[in-house]
Coordinates of C-alpha atoms in Angstrom, one line a residue:
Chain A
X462 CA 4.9 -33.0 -32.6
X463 CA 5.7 -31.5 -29.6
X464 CA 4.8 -34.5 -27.2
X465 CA 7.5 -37.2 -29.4
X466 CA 10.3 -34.6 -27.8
X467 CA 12.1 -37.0 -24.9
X468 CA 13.4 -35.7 -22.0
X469 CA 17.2 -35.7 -21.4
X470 CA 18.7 -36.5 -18.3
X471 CA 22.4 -34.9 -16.9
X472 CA 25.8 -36.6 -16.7
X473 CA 28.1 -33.5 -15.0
X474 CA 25.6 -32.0 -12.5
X475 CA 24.7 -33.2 -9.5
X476 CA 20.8 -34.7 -9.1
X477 CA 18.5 -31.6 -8.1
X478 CA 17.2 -33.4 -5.3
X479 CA 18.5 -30.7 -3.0
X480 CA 16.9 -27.1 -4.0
X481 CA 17.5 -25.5 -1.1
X482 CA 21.6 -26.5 -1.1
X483 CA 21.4 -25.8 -4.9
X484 CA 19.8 -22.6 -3.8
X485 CA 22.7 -21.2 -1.2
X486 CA 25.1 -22.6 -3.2
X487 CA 23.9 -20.4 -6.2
X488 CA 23.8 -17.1 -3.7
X489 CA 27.2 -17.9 -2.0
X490 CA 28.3 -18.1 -6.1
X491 CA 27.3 -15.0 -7.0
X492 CA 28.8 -13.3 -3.6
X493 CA 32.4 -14.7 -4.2
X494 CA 32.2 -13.8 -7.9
X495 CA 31.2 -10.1 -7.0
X496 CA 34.0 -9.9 -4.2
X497 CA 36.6 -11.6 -6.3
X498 CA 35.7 -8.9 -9.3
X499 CA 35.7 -6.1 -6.9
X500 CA 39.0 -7.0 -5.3
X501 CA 40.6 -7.0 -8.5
X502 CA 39.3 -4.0 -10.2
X503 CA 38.4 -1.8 -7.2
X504 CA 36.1 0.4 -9.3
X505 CA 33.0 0.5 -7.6
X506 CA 34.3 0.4 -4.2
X507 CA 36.9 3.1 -4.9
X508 CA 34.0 5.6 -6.2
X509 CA 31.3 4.5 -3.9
X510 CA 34.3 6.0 -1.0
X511 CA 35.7 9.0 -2.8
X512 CA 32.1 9.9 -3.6
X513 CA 31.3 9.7 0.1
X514 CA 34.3 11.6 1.3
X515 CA 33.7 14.3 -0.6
X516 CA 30.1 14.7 0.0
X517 CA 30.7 14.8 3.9
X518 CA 33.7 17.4 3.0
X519 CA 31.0 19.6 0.6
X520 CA 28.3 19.5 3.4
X521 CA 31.4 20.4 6.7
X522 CA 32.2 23.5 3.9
X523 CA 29.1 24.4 3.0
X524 CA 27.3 24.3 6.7
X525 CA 29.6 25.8 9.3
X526 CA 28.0 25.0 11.9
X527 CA 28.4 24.9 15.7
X528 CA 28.5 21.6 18.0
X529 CA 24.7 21.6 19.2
X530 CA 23.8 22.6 15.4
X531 CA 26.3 19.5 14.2
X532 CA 24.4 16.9 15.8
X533 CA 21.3 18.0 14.9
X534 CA 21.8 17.6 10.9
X535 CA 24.5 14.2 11.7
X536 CA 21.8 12.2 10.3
X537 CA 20.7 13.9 7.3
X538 CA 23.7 14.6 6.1
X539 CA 25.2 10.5 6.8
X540 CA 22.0 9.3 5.0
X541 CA 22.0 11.8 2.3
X542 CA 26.3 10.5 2.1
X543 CA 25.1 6.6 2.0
X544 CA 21.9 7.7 -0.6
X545 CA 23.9 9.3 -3.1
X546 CA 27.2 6.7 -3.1
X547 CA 24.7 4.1 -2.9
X548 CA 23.0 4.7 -6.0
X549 CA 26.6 4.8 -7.7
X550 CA 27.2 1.2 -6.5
X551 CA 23.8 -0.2 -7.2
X552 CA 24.2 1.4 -10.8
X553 CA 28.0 0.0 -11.1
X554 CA 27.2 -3.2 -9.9
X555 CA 24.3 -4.2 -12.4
X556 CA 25.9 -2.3 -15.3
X557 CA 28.9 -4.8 -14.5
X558 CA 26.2 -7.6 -15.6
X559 CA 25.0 -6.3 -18.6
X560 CA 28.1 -4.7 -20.6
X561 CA 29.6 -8.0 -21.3
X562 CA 26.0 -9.6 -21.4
X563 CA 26.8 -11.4 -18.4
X564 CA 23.3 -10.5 -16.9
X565 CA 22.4 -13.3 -19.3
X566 CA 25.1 -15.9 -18.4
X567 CA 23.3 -15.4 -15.0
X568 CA 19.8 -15.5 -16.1
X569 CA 20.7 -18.8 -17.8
X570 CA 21.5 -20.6 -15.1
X571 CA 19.1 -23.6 -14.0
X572 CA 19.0 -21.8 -10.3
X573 CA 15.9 -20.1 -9.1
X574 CA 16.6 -16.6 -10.2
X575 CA 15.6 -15.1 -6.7
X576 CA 19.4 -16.8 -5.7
X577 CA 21.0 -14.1 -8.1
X578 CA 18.3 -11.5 -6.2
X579 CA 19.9 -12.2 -3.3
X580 CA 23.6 -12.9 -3.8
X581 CA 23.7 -9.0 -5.9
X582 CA 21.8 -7.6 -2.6
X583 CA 24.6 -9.4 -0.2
X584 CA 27.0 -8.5 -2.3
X585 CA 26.0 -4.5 -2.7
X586 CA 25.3 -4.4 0.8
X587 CA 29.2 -5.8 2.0
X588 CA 30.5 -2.6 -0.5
X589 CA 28.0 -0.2 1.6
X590 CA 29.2 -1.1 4.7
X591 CA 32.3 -1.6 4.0
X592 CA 32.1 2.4 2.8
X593 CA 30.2 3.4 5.9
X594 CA 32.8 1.6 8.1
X595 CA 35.4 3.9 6.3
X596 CA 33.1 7.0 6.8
X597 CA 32.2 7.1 9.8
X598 CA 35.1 8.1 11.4
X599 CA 36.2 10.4 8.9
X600 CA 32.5 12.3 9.8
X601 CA 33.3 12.2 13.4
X602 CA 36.5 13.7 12.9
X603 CA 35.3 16.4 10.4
X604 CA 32.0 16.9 12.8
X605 CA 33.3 16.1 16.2
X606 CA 30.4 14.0 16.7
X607 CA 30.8 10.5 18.1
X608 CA 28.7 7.9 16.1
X609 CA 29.9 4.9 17.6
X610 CA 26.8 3.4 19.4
X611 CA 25.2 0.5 19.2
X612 CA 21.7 1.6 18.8
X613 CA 23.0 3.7 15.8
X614 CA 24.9 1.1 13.7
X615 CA 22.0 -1.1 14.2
X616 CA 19.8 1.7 12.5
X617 CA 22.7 2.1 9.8
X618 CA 22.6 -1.6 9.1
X619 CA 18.7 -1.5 9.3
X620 CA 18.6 1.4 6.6
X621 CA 21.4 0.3 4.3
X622 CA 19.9 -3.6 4.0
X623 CA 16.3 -1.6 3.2
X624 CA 18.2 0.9 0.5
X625 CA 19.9 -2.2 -0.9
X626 CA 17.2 -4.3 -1.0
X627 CA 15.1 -1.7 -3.0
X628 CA 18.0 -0.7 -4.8
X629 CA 18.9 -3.9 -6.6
X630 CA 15.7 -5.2 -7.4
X631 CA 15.4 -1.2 -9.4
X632 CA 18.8 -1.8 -10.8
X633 CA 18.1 -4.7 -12.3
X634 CA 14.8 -2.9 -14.1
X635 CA 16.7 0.3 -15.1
X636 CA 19.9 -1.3 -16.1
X637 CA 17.6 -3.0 -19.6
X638 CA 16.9 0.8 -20.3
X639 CA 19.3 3.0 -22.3
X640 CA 18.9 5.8 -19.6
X641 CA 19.9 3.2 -16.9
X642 CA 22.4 6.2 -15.2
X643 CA 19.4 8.3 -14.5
X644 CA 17.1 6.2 -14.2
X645 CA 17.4 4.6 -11.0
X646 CA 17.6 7.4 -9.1
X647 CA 14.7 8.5 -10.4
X648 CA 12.7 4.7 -10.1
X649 CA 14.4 4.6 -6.4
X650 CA 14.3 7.9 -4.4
X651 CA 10.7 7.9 -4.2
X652 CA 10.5 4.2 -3.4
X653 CA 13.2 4.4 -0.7
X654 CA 11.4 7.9 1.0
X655 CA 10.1 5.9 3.9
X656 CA 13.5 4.1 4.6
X657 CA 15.6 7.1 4.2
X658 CA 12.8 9.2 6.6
X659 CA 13.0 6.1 9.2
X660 CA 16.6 5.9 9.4
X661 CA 17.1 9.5 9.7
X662 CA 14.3 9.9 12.6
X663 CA 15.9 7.2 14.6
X664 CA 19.7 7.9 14.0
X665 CA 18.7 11.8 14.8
X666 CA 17.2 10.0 17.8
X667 CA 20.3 8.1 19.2
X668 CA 22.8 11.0 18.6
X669 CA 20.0 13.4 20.4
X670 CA 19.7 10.9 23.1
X671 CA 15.8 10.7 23.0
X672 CA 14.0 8.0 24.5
X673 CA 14.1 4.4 23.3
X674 CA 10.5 4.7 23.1
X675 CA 10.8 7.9 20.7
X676 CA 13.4 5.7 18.4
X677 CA 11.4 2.6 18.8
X678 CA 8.6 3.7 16.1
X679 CA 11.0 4.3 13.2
X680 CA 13.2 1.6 14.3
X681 CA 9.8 -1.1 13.9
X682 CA 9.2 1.1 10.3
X683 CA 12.5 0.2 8.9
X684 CA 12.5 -3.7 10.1
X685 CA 8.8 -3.6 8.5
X686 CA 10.2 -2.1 5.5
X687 CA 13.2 -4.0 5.0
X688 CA 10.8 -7.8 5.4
X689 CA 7.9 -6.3 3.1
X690 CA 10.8 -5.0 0.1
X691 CA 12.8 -8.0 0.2
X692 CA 9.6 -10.2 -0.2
X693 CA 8.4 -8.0 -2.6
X694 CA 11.5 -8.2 -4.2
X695 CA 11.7 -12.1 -4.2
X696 CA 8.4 -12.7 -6.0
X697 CA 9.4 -10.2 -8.8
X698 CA 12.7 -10.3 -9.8
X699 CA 12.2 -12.9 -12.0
X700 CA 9.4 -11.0 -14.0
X701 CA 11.5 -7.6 -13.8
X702 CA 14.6 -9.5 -15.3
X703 CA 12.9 -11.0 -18.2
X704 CA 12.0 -9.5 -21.4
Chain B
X312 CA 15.0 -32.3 -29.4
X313 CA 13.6 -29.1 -29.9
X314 CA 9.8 -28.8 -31.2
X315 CA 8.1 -25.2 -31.2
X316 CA 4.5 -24.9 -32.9
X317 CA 3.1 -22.0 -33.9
X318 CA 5.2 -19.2 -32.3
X319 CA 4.6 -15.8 -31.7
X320 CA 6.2 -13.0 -30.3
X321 CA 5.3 -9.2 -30.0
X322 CA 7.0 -6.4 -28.2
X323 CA 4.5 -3.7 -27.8
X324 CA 2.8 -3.7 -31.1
X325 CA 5.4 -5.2 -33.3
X326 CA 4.8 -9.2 -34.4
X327 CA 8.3 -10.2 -34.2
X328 CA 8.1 -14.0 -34.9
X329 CA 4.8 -14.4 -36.9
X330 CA 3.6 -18.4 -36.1
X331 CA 7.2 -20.1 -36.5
X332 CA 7.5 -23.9 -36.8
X333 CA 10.3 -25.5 -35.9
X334 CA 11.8 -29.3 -35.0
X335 CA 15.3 -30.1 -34.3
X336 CA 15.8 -33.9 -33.9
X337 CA 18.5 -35.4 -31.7
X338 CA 22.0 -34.5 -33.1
X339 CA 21.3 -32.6 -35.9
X340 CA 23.2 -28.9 -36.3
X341 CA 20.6 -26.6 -37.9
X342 CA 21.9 -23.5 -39.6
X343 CA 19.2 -20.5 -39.3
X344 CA 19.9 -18.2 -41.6
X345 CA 18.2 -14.8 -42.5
X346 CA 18.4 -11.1 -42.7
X347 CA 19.1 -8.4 -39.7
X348 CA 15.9 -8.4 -38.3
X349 CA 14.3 -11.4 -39.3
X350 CA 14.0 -12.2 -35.8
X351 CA 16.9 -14.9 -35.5
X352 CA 18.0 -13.5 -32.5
X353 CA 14.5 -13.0 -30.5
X354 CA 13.6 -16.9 -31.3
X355 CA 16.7 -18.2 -29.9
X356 CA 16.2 -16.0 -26.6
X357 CA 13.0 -17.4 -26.4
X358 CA 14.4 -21.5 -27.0
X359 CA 16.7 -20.0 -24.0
X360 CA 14.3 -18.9 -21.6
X361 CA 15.6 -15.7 -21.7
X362 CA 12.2 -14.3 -23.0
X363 CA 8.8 -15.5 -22.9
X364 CA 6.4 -16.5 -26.1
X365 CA 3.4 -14.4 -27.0
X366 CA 1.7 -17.2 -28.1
X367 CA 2.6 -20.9 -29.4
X368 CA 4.6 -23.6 -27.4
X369 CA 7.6 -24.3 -27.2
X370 CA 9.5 -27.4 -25.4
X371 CA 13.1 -28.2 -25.5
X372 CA 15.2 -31.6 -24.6
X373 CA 11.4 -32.6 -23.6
X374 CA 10.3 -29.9 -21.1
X375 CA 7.7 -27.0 -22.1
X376 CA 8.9 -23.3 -21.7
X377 CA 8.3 -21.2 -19.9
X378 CA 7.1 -23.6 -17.2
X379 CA 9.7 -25.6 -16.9
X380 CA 12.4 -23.2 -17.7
X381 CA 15.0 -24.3 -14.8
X382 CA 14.9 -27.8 -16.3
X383 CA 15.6 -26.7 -19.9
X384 CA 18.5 -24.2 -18.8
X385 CA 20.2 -27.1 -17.1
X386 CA 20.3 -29.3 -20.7
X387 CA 21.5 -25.9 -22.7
X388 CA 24.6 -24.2 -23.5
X389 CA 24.6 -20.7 -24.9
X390 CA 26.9 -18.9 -27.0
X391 CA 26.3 -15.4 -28.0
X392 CA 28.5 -12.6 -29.8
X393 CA 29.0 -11.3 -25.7
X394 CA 31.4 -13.6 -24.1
X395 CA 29.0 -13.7 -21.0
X396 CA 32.0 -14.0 -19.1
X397 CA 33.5 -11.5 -16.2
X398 CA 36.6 -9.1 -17.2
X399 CA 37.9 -9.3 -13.6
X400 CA 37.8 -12.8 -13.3
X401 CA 40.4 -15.4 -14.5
X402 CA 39.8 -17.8 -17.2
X403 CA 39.7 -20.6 -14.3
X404 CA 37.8 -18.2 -11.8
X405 CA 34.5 -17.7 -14.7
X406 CA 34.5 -21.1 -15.2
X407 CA 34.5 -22.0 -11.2
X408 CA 31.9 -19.7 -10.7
X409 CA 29.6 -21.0 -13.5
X410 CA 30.4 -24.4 -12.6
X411 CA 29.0 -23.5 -9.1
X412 CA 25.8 -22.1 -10.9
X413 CA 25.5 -25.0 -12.8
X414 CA 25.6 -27.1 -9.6
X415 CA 28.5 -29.4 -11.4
X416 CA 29.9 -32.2 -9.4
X417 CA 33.6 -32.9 -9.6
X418 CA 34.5 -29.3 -10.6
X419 CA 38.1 -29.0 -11.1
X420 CA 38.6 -32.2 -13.7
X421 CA 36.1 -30.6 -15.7
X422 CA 37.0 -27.1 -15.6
X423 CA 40.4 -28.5 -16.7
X424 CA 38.8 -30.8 -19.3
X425 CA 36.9 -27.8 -20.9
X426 CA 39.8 -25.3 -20.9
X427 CA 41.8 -28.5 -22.8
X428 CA 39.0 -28.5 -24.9
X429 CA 39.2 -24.7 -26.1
X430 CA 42.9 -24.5 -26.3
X431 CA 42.9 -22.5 -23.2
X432 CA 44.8 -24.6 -20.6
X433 CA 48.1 -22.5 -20.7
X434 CA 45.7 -18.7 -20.0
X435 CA 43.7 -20.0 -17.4
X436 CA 45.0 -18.2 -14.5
X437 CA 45.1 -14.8 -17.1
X438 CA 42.5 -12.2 -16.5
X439 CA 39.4 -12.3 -19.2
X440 CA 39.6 -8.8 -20.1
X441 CA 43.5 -9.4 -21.2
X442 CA 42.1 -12.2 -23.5
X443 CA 41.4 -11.5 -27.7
X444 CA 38.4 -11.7 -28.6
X445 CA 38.9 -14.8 -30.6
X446 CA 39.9 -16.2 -27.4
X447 CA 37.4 -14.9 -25.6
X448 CA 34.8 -16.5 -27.5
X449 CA 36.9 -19.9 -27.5
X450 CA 36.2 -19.4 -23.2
X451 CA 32.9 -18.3 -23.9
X452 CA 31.9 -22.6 -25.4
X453 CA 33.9 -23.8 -22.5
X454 CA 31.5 -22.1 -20.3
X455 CA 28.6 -22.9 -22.6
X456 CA 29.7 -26.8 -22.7
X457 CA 31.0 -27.1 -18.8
X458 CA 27.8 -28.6 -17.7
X459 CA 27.5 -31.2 -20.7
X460 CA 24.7 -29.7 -22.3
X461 CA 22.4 -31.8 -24.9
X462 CA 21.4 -29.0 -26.7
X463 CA 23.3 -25.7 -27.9
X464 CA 22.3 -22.6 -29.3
X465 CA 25.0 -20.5 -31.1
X466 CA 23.8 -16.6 -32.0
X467 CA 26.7 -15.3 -34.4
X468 CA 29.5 -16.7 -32.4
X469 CA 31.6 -15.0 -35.5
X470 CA 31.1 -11.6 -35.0
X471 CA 33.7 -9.4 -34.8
X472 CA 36.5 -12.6 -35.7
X473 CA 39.5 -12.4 -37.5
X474 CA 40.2 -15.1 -39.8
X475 CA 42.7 -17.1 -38.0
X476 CA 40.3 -16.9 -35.3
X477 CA 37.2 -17.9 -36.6
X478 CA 39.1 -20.9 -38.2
X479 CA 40.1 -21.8 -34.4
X480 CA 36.5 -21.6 -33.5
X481 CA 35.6 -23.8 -36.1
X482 CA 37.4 -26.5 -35.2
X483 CA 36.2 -25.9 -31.5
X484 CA 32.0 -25.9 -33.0
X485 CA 33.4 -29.1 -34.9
X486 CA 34.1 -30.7 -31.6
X487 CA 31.1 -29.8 -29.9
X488 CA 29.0 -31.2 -33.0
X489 CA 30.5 -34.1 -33.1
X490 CA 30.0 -35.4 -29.4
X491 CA 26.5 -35.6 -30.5
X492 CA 24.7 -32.8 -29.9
X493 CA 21.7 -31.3 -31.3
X494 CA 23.3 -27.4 -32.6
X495 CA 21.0 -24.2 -33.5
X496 CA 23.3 -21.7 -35.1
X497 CA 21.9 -18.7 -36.8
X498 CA 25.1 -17.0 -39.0
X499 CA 25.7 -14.5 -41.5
X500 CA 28.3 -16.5 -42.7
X501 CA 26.7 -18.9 -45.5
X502 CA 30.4 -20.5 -46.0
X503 CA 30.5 -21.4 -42.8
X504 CA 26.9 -22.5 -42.0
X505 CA 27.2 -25.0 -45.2
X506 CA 30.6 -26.3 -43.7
X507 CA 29.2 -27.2 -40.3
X508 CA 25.2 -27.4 -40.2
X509 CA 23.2 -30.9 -41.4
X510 CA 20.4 -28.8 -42.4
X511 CA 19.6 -25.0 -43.1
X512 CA 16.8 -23.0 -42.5
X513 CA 15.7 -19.7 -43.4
X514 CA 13.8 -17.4 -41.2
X515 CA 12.6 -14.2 -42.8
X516 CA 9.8 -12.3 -42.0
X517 CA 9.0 -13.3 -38.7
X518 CA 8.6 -17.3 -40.4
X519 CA 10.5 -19.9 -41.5
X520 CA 10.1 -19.5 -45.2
X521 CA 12.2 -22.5 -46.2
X522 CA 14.3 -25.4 -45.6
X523 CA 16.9 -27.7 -46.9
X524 CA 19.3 -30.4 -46.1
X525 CA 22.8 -30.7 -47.9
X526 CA 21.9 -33.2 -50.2
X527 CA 19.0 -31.2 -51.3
X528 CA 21.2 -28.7 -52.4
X529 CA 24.0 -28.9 -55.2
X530 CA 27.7 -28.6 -53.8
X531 CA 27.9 -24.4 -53.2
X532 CA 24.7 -23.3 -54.0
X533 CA 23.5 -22.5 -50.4
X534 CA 23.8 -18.7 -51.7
X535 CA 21.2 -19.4 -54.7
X536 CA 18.6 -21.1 -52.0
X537 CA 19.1 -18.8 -49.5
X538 CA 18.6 -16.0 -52.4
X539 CA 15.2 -17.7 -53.5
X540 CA 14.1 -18.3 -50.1
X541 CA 14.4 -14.4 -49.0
X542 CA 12.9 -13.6 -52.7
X543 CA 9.7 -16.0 -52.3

């Protein structure tokens, strides 16, 4: 029965000869479509930010603390800031996909579902930047520490692509789950633990001014992390997005 | 157009769909009917490739699921009681962005075309989430037909209509019908399924228990089958 079924051929698409094209094309899709939503509504953006600003106003209140002290806990209390609003993005962003069942729309697409993998990740990443750009000099001003250096962005950028790239491949689990809110901080703390311990050794580092070769060894843990997760993640989203 | 032999499909340790067969030919509009829970809704996921078979096989437009699921996605539009669409987005802007998905050559014509199609030409620079939801589901087969798909699945597109609306969404399921497509639509609605579908089949029980074409029924008696069919 089964064999007498003929295949079809397309009229409106364009011939799939080119996978990798079709591929970008799909990522770059799902980029613009996040930005354009996000621009309009504001809503994840707007709490990711508030969320941040008054976590680093909690912690200058709760720890007074003088200079030498400051720049001691600068990079535990930026990473526990980016942690925290992060999770309320990554949560935001998937739940975005599944209330109107649009999570489906995606999933139905004849793209390789690793594209929609990595267009969510580039698109949650550009909101966590965008919120540590706004941060960070709102912290130096609170803290009087200066955190514009080179070696520290890097380590920023380093971290936050390692805590997205974990973090949307989890939110895209959780999100099928009733308890999605509390879920993924629960599926992704423990997972992110080396990240968050890697990024926090080396910033401490480049606000200490330690050695480069003290900062090298968690700087080569969160490059290693951030190339084994993503991989990780590009085999098995499309088992951890189907039923 | 469809063929699925012996399907099976478990979650855990509940049998869902308990060795369905089932055969769509080219251009035929099959009505599957049956109670909450029958498992309408988990077969048509799986003819989607949103979910996998347990057992069985499955091939649709002439590829096998779930190994060739890319190629089956691109022949097959999707219209569910969620609008799949994006709140934030413009009528226009969902459709661009799917059309990108889709991989859909000469874009704008065809976004046009399909927003023609659906009545929607004069909202399509209106935000989705200011859209009814008769509307919305009118958008909601644009985006399932923008990539000229041979074969559609329709899972209660009349949930949650008003009248005037589902009577605008017939006409729009008349059109799509009629360019030749081969239509799975399972329904609630018996009136409706004996207005539109070529054949109706009843799935109860995790099994298509029964099937009929409209000649093999008398003129309003899908009720009476579909009574008998759900009794035996």
């Amino acid at each position: 029965m089964a064999e007498n079924v003929e295949r079809t051929t397309k009229t409106h698409t364009a011939d799939r000869g080119s996978r990798t094209g079709n591929f970008f094309k799909a990522v770059s899709a799902v980029v613009w479509k996040d930005l354009q939503a996000e621009f309009r509504s504001r809503e994840l953006f707007s709490a990711m930010l508030v969320f941040s600003l008054l976590i680093i106003l909690i912690f200058n209140f709760a720890l007074e603390l003088d200079i030498k002290t400051r720049q001691s806990v600068t990079a535990g209390v930026l990473w526990a800031t980016f942690a925290f609003a992060g999770t309320l993005g990554l949560n935001r962003s998937m739940a975005i996909e599944k209330d109107r069942g649009c999570l489906d729309g995606l999933l139905l697409a004849p793209v390789d579902r690793s594209a929609i993998y990595f267009g969510k990740v580039i698109s949650n990443l550009a909101f966590m930047l965008i919120v540590e750009i706004i941060v960070l000099p709102v912290y130096s001003i609170l803290y009087n520490v200066n955190l514009f250096q080179a070696g520290l962005l890097l380590v920023i950028l380093l971290g936050s692509i390692g805590y997205v790239g974990v973090g949307t491949l989890l939110s895209a689990m959780s999100v099928q789950t009733r308890t999605r809110d509390i879920l993924l901080p629960i599926l992704l703390f423990p997972v992110v633990i080396p990240v968050l311990l890697a990024a926090v050794k080396a910033s401490s580092g480049y606000l200490t001014g330690a050695e480069f070769s003290e900062i090298l060894l968690p700087l080569n843990l969160l490059i290693a992390y951030d190339i084994i997760f993503i991989a990780v993640a590009f085999m098995v989203f499309d088992n951890v997005v189907e039923e | 157009m469809i063929a699925v032999k012996k399907l099976v499909k478990r979650f855990g340790l509940k049998t869902v769909l308990r060795g369905v067969d089932f055969e769509v030919q080219p251009g035929e509009f099959v009505a599957l009917l049956g109670p909450n829970g029958a498992g309408k809704t988990t077969f048509l996921r799986i003819l989607a490739s949103l979910s996998r078979p347990s057992l069985g096989e499955v091939k649709v437009a002439g590829f096998r699921l779930p190994n060739e699921a890319a190629a089956v996605r691109a022949r097959l539009g999707v219209v569910s009681h969620l609008p799949l669409l994006y709140g934030d987005l413009t009528a226009e802007e969902n459709l661009r962005f799917y059309a990108r998905m889709y991989n859909i050559t000469k874009m704008e014509p065809r976004i046009t075309e399909v927003l023609e199609m659906v009545g929607l030409e004069n909202r399509r620079h209106d935000l989705v989430r200011t859209f009814s939801r008769g509307m919305q589901q009118r958008l909601a087969i644009g985006r399932a037909v923008l990539h000229d798909p041979d074969v559609m699945l329709f899972d209660e597109p009349y949930t949650g209509l008003d009248q005037d609306a589902s009577s605008m969404l017939d006409d729009v399921l008349k059109t799509v019908a009629a360019k030749g497509r081969t239509v799975v639509m399972t329904s609630h609605d018996l009136a409706r399924a004996e207005e539109l579908a070529t054949r109706f089949d009843i799935l109860s029980r995790g099994m298509i228990t029964a099937s009929a074409s409209p000649t093999d029924l008398r003129r309003g008696n899908l009720l009476t089958f579909y009574k008998e069919a759900l009794a035996g």
